[in-house]
Amino acid sequence: MILMGLKKGKFDWVLFLLVAFLLLFSISIVYSSSATYAEFKFGEYNIFFRTHFRNVIFTFLAIFISYKINYRYWKKWANGLLIFSILLLLIVLFYNNPVKGANRWIDLGFINFQPSELAKFALIIYIAKLISERYELKDDIWLVAFPVFFWVFIICGLIALQPNFSTSLIIFFISFCLLFVSKIRIKYLFNFSFFFMFLGIIYAFSASYRVERISGFLGFIRSAEKSSIVYQTYQALIALGNGGLLGLGPGKSRQSHLYLPESYGDYIFSIIGEEYGFLGILILFLFFFLIFLKIYKISKNCTELFPFLLVSGILISLLTYTIINAMVNIGLLPSTGLPMPFISYGGSAVIIYGLMIGIVLNINKLNKEGESSSL
């Protein structure tokens, strides 16, 4: 039923199938990487598998639904979506659903919803809308740059208070890149960046666990027994080393047997390397590269500024999360808690990614139809 109405020539089957492969593969690797922990923690080896399988189905539905919505509606909904996401970020600060010491989720019963994922999505749409409407005034700091910086500061600040410093930092980086693509004056970008970095440094050193992550990454803490952060990186590197060239084989991971924390989430990349080897990692990167290339080509084919900026923001977001997750797994960045797009166990994150891909597919369809009239 989902595939009905997808006309040949207008629907980008290549992009869809590339994403679909990663989503289907994620079901297998989440099951493999989580079974031992699930059995130990909950007495049910397939509890994470069942939840992720359901969320992947929701993601396919999200792709289909957002594909059927004309992307120009997102422009009309931009302000409302931004305010709604901010309200959710305020609610989550007082919502008593702590996970690992942080209030980041709202339990909706069928899913633990993470408002920061919606906020990231809403901010991309808002920036694309504002700049596309005021592009001729982009050199006016008060009409373009300041409103964007204001909302970026509000959203990043609320997310940092959860606390979730890494997501706050990445959302700022995505916003910065999208403004750079929009050709906002460099001096505005760097002045705001220096201000944000100053606040970020103060915030980073205001909690001992963040200092521990930085110290462990810089090598000041080398003992895995003294730092959980060093321990995670150490176990992730062991997993990648175990895999060698061809891997141990599907389902034969050793580090997922209670050695590597978050083996089904933040560190699932290491489990892929362990089970499928260096060759498997190369194939995974090939799929991501082809997805990024397809999205980039769709952005270049846009004849209007709003869809171009919207697709660019989606591309920047997916690219940033993918690279950072991989770099954390190989020890080139400190642990951040950021998932691998389409692969890591998750609910709201993977569904929001589905919405993004559906929007890209819709923009590609309308590009091919040559539609230029406003709604």
Tab-separated table of C-alpha atoms in Angstrom:
chain	number	residue	atom	x	y	z
A	1	MET	CA	0.000	0.000	0.000
A	2	ILE	CA	2.822	2.386	0.841
A	3	LEU	CA	4.267	2.096	-2.668
A	4	MET	CA	0.989	3.089	-4.367
A	5	GLY	CA	1.108	6.456	-6.071
A	6	LEU	CA	4.869	6.504	-6.535
A	7	LYS	CA	5.095	7.241	-10.242
A	8	LYS	CA	8.039	5.979	-12.192
A	9	GLY	CA	10.320	8.782	-13.303
A	10	LYS	CA	9.174	11.188	-10.584
A	11	PHE	CA	9.985	9.152	-7.507
A	12	ASP	CA	13.722	8.767	-6.849
A	13	TRP	CA	13.834	5.019	-6.343
A	14	VAL	CA	17.618	4.973	-6.058
A	15	LEU	CA	17.646	7.297	-3.031
A	16	PHE	CA	14.707	5.494	-1.460
A	17	LEU	CA	16.244	2.038	-1.908
A	18	LEU	CA	19.609	3.186	-0.533
A	19	VAL	CA	17.913	4.492	2.610
A	20	ALA	CA	15.634	1.433	2.792
A	21	PHE	CA	18.650	-0.884	2.696
A	22	LEU	CA	20.251	0.917	5.659
A	23	LEU	CA	16.990	0.829	7.616
A	24	LEU	CA	16.487	-2.885	6.983
A	25	PHE	CA	20.123	-3.604	7.778
A	26	SER	CA	19.720	-1.684	11.041
A	27	ILE	CA	17.078	-4.176	12.172
A	28	SER	CA	19.563	-7.011	11.843
A	29	ILE	CA	22.521	-5.250	13.444
A	30	VAL	CA	20.438	-3.842	16.322
A	31	TYR	CA	19.231	-7.358	17.101
A	32	SER	CA	22.767	-8.739	16.948
A	33	SER	CA	24.283	-5.975	19.075
A	34	SER	CA	21.540	-5.793	21.720
A	35	ALA	CA	20.432	-9.405	22.348
A	36	THR	CA	22.912	-10.196	25.132
A	37	TYR	CA	22.341	-6.925	26.976
A	38	ALA	CA	18.551	-7.201	26.584
A	39	GLU	CA	18.583	-10.735	28.021
A	40	PHE	CA	20.803	-9.622	30.924
A	41	LYS	CA	18.883	-6.412	31.696
A	42	PHE	CA	15.268	-7.339	30.949
A	43	GLY	CA	15.211	-11.111	30.555
A	44	GLU	CA	14.027	-10.729	26.941
A	45	TYR	CA	16.687	-11.039	24.266
A	46	ASN	CA	14.569	-9.410	21.553
A	47	ILE	CA	13.107	-6.417	23.392
A	48	PHE	CA	15.289	-3.852	21.566
A	49	PHE	CA	14.764	-5.700	18.288
A	50	ARG	CA	10.968	-5.476	18.586
A	51	THR	CA	11.021	-1.792	19.448
A	52	HIS	CA	13.442	-0.910	16.664
A	53	PHE	CA	11.520	-2.998	14.123
A	54	ARG	CA	8.359	-1.043	14.988
A	55	ASN	CA	10.226	2.276	14.718
A	56	VAL	CA	11.628	1.342	11.313
A	57	ILE	CA	8.053	0.721	10.133
A	58	PHE	CA	7.113	4.172	11.470
A	59	THR	CA	10.103	5.593	9.594
A	60	PHE	CA	8.928	4.140	6.287
A	61	LEU	CA	5.486	5.647	6.978
A	62	ALA	CA	7.156	8.992	7.742
A	63	ILE	CA	9.008	8.856	4.416
A	64	PHE	CA	5.794	8.134	2.532
A	65	ILE	CA	3.715	10.773	4.339
A	66	SER	CA	6.260	13.576	3.975
A	67	TYR	CA	6.799	12.588	0.330
A	68	LYS	CA	3.087	13.133	-0.329
A	69	ILE	CA	3.130	16.610	1.304
A	70	ASN	CA	4.117	19.482	-0.962
A	71	TYR	CA	7.315	20.858	0.563
A	72	ARG	CA	5.916	24.409	0.459
A	73	TYR	CA	3.580	23.523	3.312
A	74	TRP	CA	6.649	23.136	5.528
A	75	LYS	CA	7.439	26.773	4.787
A	76	LYS	CA	3.981	27.770	6.004
A	77	TRP	CA	4.348	25.622	9.104
A	78	ALA	CA	7.916	26.767	9.912
A	79	ASN	CA	7.129	29.334	12.627
A	80	GLY	CA	4.531	27.164	14.319
A	81	LEU	CA	6.772	24.112	14.241
A	82	LEU	CA	9.648	26.103	15.746
A	83	ILE	CA	7.500	27.433	18.622
A	84	PHE	CA	6.012	23.983	19.224
A	85	SER	CA	9.467	22.407	19.441
A	86	ILE	CA	10.586	25.084	21.916
A	87	LEU	CA	7.526	24.397	24.081
A	88	LEU	CA	8.420	20.702	24.090
A	89	LEU	CA	12.001	21.550	25.074
A	90	LEU	CA	10.624	23.575	27.994
A	91	ILE	CA	8.302	20.751	29.012
A	92	VAL	CA	11.043	18.141	28.934
A	93	LEU	CA	13.096	20.161	31.441
A	94	PHE	CA	10.377	19.596	34.041
A	95	TYR	CA	9.228	16.178	32.831
A	96	ASN	CA	10.366	13.516	35.283
A	97	ASN	CA	11.629	10.880	32.880
A	98	PRO	CA	15.402	10.860	33.507
A	99	VAL	CA	17.543	8.461	31.482
A	100	LYS	CA	21.216	8.240	32.470
A	101	GLY	CA	20.878	11.404	34.538
A	102	ALA	CA	19.306	13.599	31.849
A	103	ASN	CA	15.764	14.662	30.985
A	104	ARG	CA	15.740	14.402	27.197
A	105	TRP	CA	12.692	12.279	26.443
A	106	ILE	CA	8.914	12.444	26.790
A	107	ASP	CA	7.277	9.039	27.195
A	108	LEU	CA	4.348	8.871	24.764
A	109	GLY	CA	3.631	5.235	25.579
A	110	PHE	CA	4.404	3.817	22.161
A	111	ILE	CA	7.669	5.763	21.868
A	112	ASN	CA	10.101	7.833	23.933
A	113	PHE	CA	10.042	11.102	22.023
A	114	GLN	CA	13.126	13.327	22.041
A	115	PRO	CA	12.126	16.995	21.460
A	116	SER	CA	15.679	17.986	20.464
A	117	GLU	CA	15.288	15.940	17.269
A	118	LEU	CA	12.149	17.872	16.338
A	119	ALA	CA	13.854	21.145	17.273
A	120	LYS	CA	16.758	20.390	14.937
A	121	PHE	CA	14.304	19.631	12.119
A	122	ALA	CA	12.213	22.756	12.843
A	123	LEU	CA	15.276	25.004	12.968
A	124	ILE	CA	16.459	23.840	9.537
A	125	ILE	CA	13.034	24.637	8.065
A	126	TYR	CA	12.864	28.011	9.823
A	127	ILE	CA	16.310	29.113	8.637
A	128	ALA	CA	15.487	28.059	5.062
A	129	LYS	CA	12.194	29.979	5.222
A	130	LEU	CA	13.599	33.171	6.748
A	131	ILE	CA	16.553	33.444	4.398
A	132	SER	CA	14.513	32.600	1.298
A	133	GLU	CA	12.033	35.366	2.182
A	134	ARG	CA	14.671	37.983	3.065
A	135	TYR	CA	17.579	36.968	0.877
A	136	GLU	CA	17.922	40.408	-0.708
A	137	LEU	CA	18.292	41.791	2.830
A	138	LYS	CA	20.789	39.165	3.981
A	139	ASP	CA	23.436	41.799	4.712
A	140	ASP	CA	21.129	43.450	7.262
A	141	ILE	CA	22.141	41.888	10.581
A	142	TRP	CA	18.877	42.840	12.350
A	143	LEU	CA	16.500	41.457	9.716
A	144	VAL	CA	18.252	38.188	8.865
A	145	ALA	CA	21.267	37.187	10.941
A	146	PHE	CA	19.994	38.296	14.358
A	147	PRO	CA	16.601	36.473	14.210
A	148	VAL	CA	18.378	33.252	13.210
A	149	PHE	CA	21.048	33.627	15.909
A	150	PHE	CA	18.352	34.364	18.489
A	151	TRP	CA	16.408	31.159	17.848
A	152	VAL	CA	19.579	29.084	17.526
A	153	PHE	CA	20.693	30.416	20.905
A	154	ILE	CA	17.303	29.649	22.516
A	155	ILE	CA	17.127	26.093	21.177
A	156	CYS	CA	20.760	25.243	21.869
A	157	GLY	CA	20.477	26.713	25.345
A	158	LEU	CA	17.375	24.678	26.226
A	159	ILE	CA	18.971	21.481	24.917
A	160	ALA	CA	22.175	22.185	26.867
A	161	LEU	CA	20.109	22.467	30.062
A	162	GLN	CA	18.769	18.886	29.704
A	163	PRO	CA	21.852	18.441	29.814
A	164	ASN	CA	22.778	17.504	26.237
A	165	PHE	CA	25.806	19.580	25.288
A	166	SER	CA	26.840	17.503	22.267
A	167	THR	CA	23.462	17.804	20.521
A	168	SER	CA	23.384	21.525	21.306
A	169	LEU	CA	26.831	21.927	19.774
A	170	ILE	CA	25.926	19.949	16.646
A	171	ILE	CA	22.712	21.905	16.091
A	172	PHE	CA	24.742	25.109	16.295
A	173	PHE	CA	27.236	23.698	13.772
A	174	ILE	CA	24.448	22.680	11.373
A	175	SER	CA	22.916	26.163	11.641
A	176	PHE	CA	26.309	27.789	11.070
A	177	CYS	CA	26.892	25.701	7.920
A	178	LEU	CA	23.432	26.474	6.562
A	179	LEU	CA	23.988	30.192	7.105
A	180	PHE	CA	27.364	29.898	5.402
A	181	VAL	CA	25.723	28.191	2.401
A	182	SER	CA	23.211	31.072	2.399
A	183	LYS	CA	26.130	33.527	1.997
A	184	ILE	CA	25.425	35.429	5.195
A	185	ARG	CA	28.302	37.806	5.923
A	186	ILE	CA	31.269	35.947	7.372
A	187	LYS	CA	31.871	38.564	10.069
A	188	TYR	CA	28.362	37.999	11.452
A	189	LEU	CA	28.930	34.244	11.530
A	190	PHE	CA	32.299	34.439	13.237
A	191	ASN	CA	31.258	37.062	15.774
A	192	PHE	CA	28.327	34.913	16.839
A	193	SER	CA	30.486	31.781	16.752
A	194	PHE	CA	33.069	33.303	19.093
A	195	PHE	CA	30.312	34.320	21.485
A	196	PHE	CA	28.767	30.839	21.359
A	197	MET	CA	32.167	29.180	21.785
A	198	PHE	CA	32.910	31.323	24.828
A	199	LEU	CA	29.667	30.232	26.478
A	200	GLY	CA	30.263	26.655	25.341
A	201	ILE	CA	33.705	26.474	26.957
A	202	ILE	CA	32.325	27.757	30.249
A	203	TYR	CA	29.482	25.242	30.071
A	204	ALA	CA	31.778	22.367	29.068
A	205	PHE	CA	33.912	22.805	32.180
A	206	SER	CA	30.955	23.298	34.516
A	207	ALA	CA	30.350	19.559	35.038
A	208	SER	CA	32.845	16.878	36.040
A	209	TYR	CA	31.641	14.289	33.521
A	210	ARG	CA	32.188	16.705	30.625
A	211	VAL	CA	35.666	17.505	31.944
A	212	GLU	CA	36.286	13.751	32.133
A	213	ARG	CA	35.285	13.292	28.495
A	214	ILE	CA	37.581	16.082	27.361
A	215	SER	CA	40.443	14.867	29.569
A	216	GLY	CA	40.034	11.284	28.380
A	217	PHE	CA	39.990	12.350	24.745
A	218	LEU	CA	43.099	14.521	25.146
A	219	GLY	CA	44.930	11.658	26.810
A	220	PHE	CA	45.136	13.097	30.313
A	221	ILE	CA	43.257	10.017	31.533
A	222	ARG	CA	44.636	6.819	30.029
A	223	SER	CA	43.361	4.164	32.431
A	224	ALA	CA	40.087	2.518	31.410
A	225	GLU	CA	39.543	1.682	35.074
A	226	LYS	CA	39.515	5.382	36.005
A	227	SER	CA	37.345	6.688	33.204
A	228	SER	CA	34.218	5.222	31.629
A	229	ILE	CA	34.864	7.413	28.578
A	230	VAL	CA	38.278	5.863	27.965
A	231	TYR	CA	36.699	2.462	28.578
A	232	GLN	CA	34.085	3.009	25.848
A	233	THR	CA	36.679	4.084	23.297
A	234	TYR	CA	38.956	1.221	24.280
A	235	GLN	CA	36.205	-1.390	23.846
A	236	ALA	CA	35.069	0.171	20.539
A	237	LEU	CA	38.603	-0.053	19.150
A	238	ILE	CA	38.843	-3.686	20.292
A	239	ALA	CA	35.631	-4.412	18.386
A	240	LEU	CA	37.003	-2.820	15.223
A	241	GLY	CA	40.282	-4.694	15.668
A	242	ASN	CA	38.452	-8.007	16.133
A	243	GLY	CA	36.743	-7.530	12.788
A	244	GLY	CA	39.892	-7.330	10.725
A	245	LEU	CA	39.331	-7.291	6.973
A	246	LEU	CA	36.262	-9.518	6.604
A	247	GLY	CA	34.799	-9.555	10.120
A	248	LEU	CA	33.800	-12.317	12.508
A	249	GLY	CA	30.490	-12.858	10.740
A	250	PRO	CA	26.879	-11.706	11.325
A	251	GLY	CA	25.779	-12.236	14.912
A	252	LYS	CA	29.275	-13.186	16.097
A	253	SER	CA	30.251	-9.974	17.843
A	254	ARG	CA	32.158	-10.435	21.104
A	255	GLN	CA	32.181	-6.870	22.376
A	256	SER	CA	28.378	-6.666	22.406
A	257	HIS	CA	28.417	-9.330	25.156
A	258	LEU	CA	28.320	-6.683	27.907
A	259	TYR	CA	31.775	-5.281	27.081
A	260	LEU	CA	30.898	-2.286	24.902
A	261	PRO	CA	28.293	0.112	26.365
A	262	GLU	CA	25.666	1.377	23.909
A	263	SER	CA	26.690	-1.305	21.412
A	264	TYR	CA	23.258	-1.014	19.754
A	265	GLY	CA	23.196	2.811	19.841
A	266	ASP	CA	26.099	5.242	19.794
A	267	TYR	CA	28.717	2.505	19.213
A	268	ILE	CA	26.857	0.334	16.713
A	269	PHE	CA	29.406	1.374	14.081
A	270	SER	CA	32.076	-0.589	15.986
A	271	ILE	CA	29.867	-3.687	16.071
A	272	ILE	CA	29.397	-3.439	12.302
A	273	GLY	CA	33.177	-3.332	11.947
A	274	GLU	CA	33.540	-6.339	14.238
A	275	GLU	CA	30.968	-8.489	12.448
A	276	TYR	CA	31.524	-7.363	8.852
A	277	GLY	CA	35.124	-6.156	8.987
A	278	PHE	CA	36.849	-3.308	7.212
A	279	LEU	CA	35.171	-4.353	3.968
A	280	GLY	CA	31.756	-4.045	5.602
A	281	ILE	CA	32.618	-0.565	6.846
A	282	LEU	CA	33.660	0.446	3.324
A	283	ILE	CA	30.358	-0.818	1.925
A	284	LEU	CA	28.460	1.079	4.627
A	285	PHE	CA	30.344	4.270	3.752
A	286	LEU	CA	29.621	3.645	0.073
A	287	PHE	CA	25.881	3.595	0.798
A	288	PHE	CA	26.134	6.804	2.802
A	289	PHE	CA	28.231	8.448	0.086
A	290	LEU	CA	25.649	7.557	-2.576
A	291	ILE	CA	22.839	8.912	-0.382
A	292	PHE	CA	24.715	12.165	0.177
A	293	LEU	CA	25.529	12.421	-3.519
A	294	LYS	CA	21.878	11.930	-4.502
A	295	ILE	CA	20.712	14.579	-2.016
A	296	TYR	CA	23.421	16.973	-3.198
A	297	LYS	CA	22.345	16.545	-6.820
A	298	ILE	CA	18.710	17.169	-5.857
A	299	SER	CA	19.741	20.396	-4.112
A	300	LYS	CA	21.628	21.535	-7.226
A	301	ASN	CA	18.530	20.951	-9.350
A	302	CYS	CA	16.368	23.232	-7.200
A	303	THR	CA	15.178	26.339	-9.027
A	304	GLU	CA	13.955	28.117	-5.869
A	305	LEU	CA	15.917	29.208	-2.815
A	306	PHE	CA	13.703	27.656	-0.115
A	307	PRO	CA	13.905	24.047	-1.343
A	308	PHE	CA	17.623	24.471	-2.038
A	309	LEU	CA	18.283	25.616	1.535
A	310	LEU	CA	15.953	22.981	2.957
A	311	VAL	CA	17.689	20.123	1.121
A	312	SER	CA	21.086	21.627	1.978
A	313	GLY	CA	20.180	21.724	5.670
A	314	ILE	CA	19.040	18.098	5.582
A	315	LEU	CA	22.248	17.080	3.817
A	316	ILE	CA	24.408	18.957	6.323
A	317	SER	CA	22.570	17.331	9.225
A	318	LEU	CA	22.894	13.761	7.910
A	319	LEU	CA	26.523	14.270	6.889
A	320	THR	CA	27.478	15.792	10.245
A	321	TYR	CA	25.884	13.051	12.346
A	322	THR	CA	27.384	10.292	10.208
A	323	ILE	CA	30.934	11.655	10.298
A	324	ILE	CA	30.870	12.502	14.005
A	325	ASN	CA	29.482	9.104	15.015
A	326	ALA	CA	32.176	7.319	13.002
A	327	MET	CA	34.923	9.549	14.430
A	328	VAL	CA	33.748	8.877	17.996
A	329	ASN	CA	33.832	5.115	17.341
A	330	ILE	CA	37.424	5.216	16.119
A	331	GLY	CA	38.564	7.518	18.931
A	332	LEU	CA	39.049	10.724	16.936
A	333	LEU	CA	36.396	12.574	18.959
A	334	PRO	CA	35.208	12.270	22.564
A	335	SER	CA	31.999	10.372	23.250
A	336	THR	CA	29.034	12.515	22.218
A	337	GLY	CA	25.945	10.313	22.417
A	338	LEU	CA	25.025	11.037	18.779
A	339	PRO	CA	23.472	8.173	16.766
A	340	MET	CA	24.477	6.880	13.353
A	341	PRO	CA	21.684	7.985	10.953
A	342	PHE	CA	19.376	5.151	9.808
A	343	ILE	CA	21.489	2.578	11.681
A	344	SER	CA	21.511	3.181	15.436
A	345	TYR	CA	18.712	1.999	17.700
A	346	GLY	CA	16.281	4.824	18.255
A	347	GLY	CA	12.784	6.188	17.915
A	348	SER	CA	12.305	9.905	17.327
A	349	ALA	CA	15.732	10.321	15.685
A	350	VAL	CA	15.226	7.709	12.978
A	351	ILE	CA	11.623	8.841	12.348
A	352	ILE	CA	12.736	12.472	11.918
A	353	TYR	CA	15.359	11.243	9.446
A	354	GLY	CA	12.522	9.542	7.591
A	355	LEU	CA	10.601	12.826	7.418
A	356	MET	CA	13.711	14.513	6.027
A	357	ILE	CA	14.174	11.921	3.297
A	358	GLY	CA	10.488	12.182	2.354
A	359	ILE	CA	10.851	15.953	1.967
A	360	VAL	CA	13.905	15.495	-0.262
A	361	LEU	CA	11.976	12.999	-2.397
A	362	ASN	CA	9.044	15.419	-2.689
A	363	ILE	CA	11.316	18.285	-3.734
A	364	ASN	CA	12.941	16.030	-6.319
A	365	LYS	CA	9.516	15.072	-7.701
A	366	LEU	CA	8.392	18.679	-8.039
A	367	ASN	CA	11.740	19.601	-9.601
A	368	LYS	CA	11.122	16.987	-12.287
A	369	GLU	CA	7.570	18.184	-12.825
A	370	GLY	CA	8.896	21.728	-13.251
A	371	GLU	CA	6.387	23.017	-10.722
A	372	SER	CA	7.109	26.599	-9.786
A	373	SER	CA	3.750	28.022	-8.685
A	374	SER	CA	3.212	28.880	-5.026
A	375	LEU	CA	0.577	27.189	-2.901
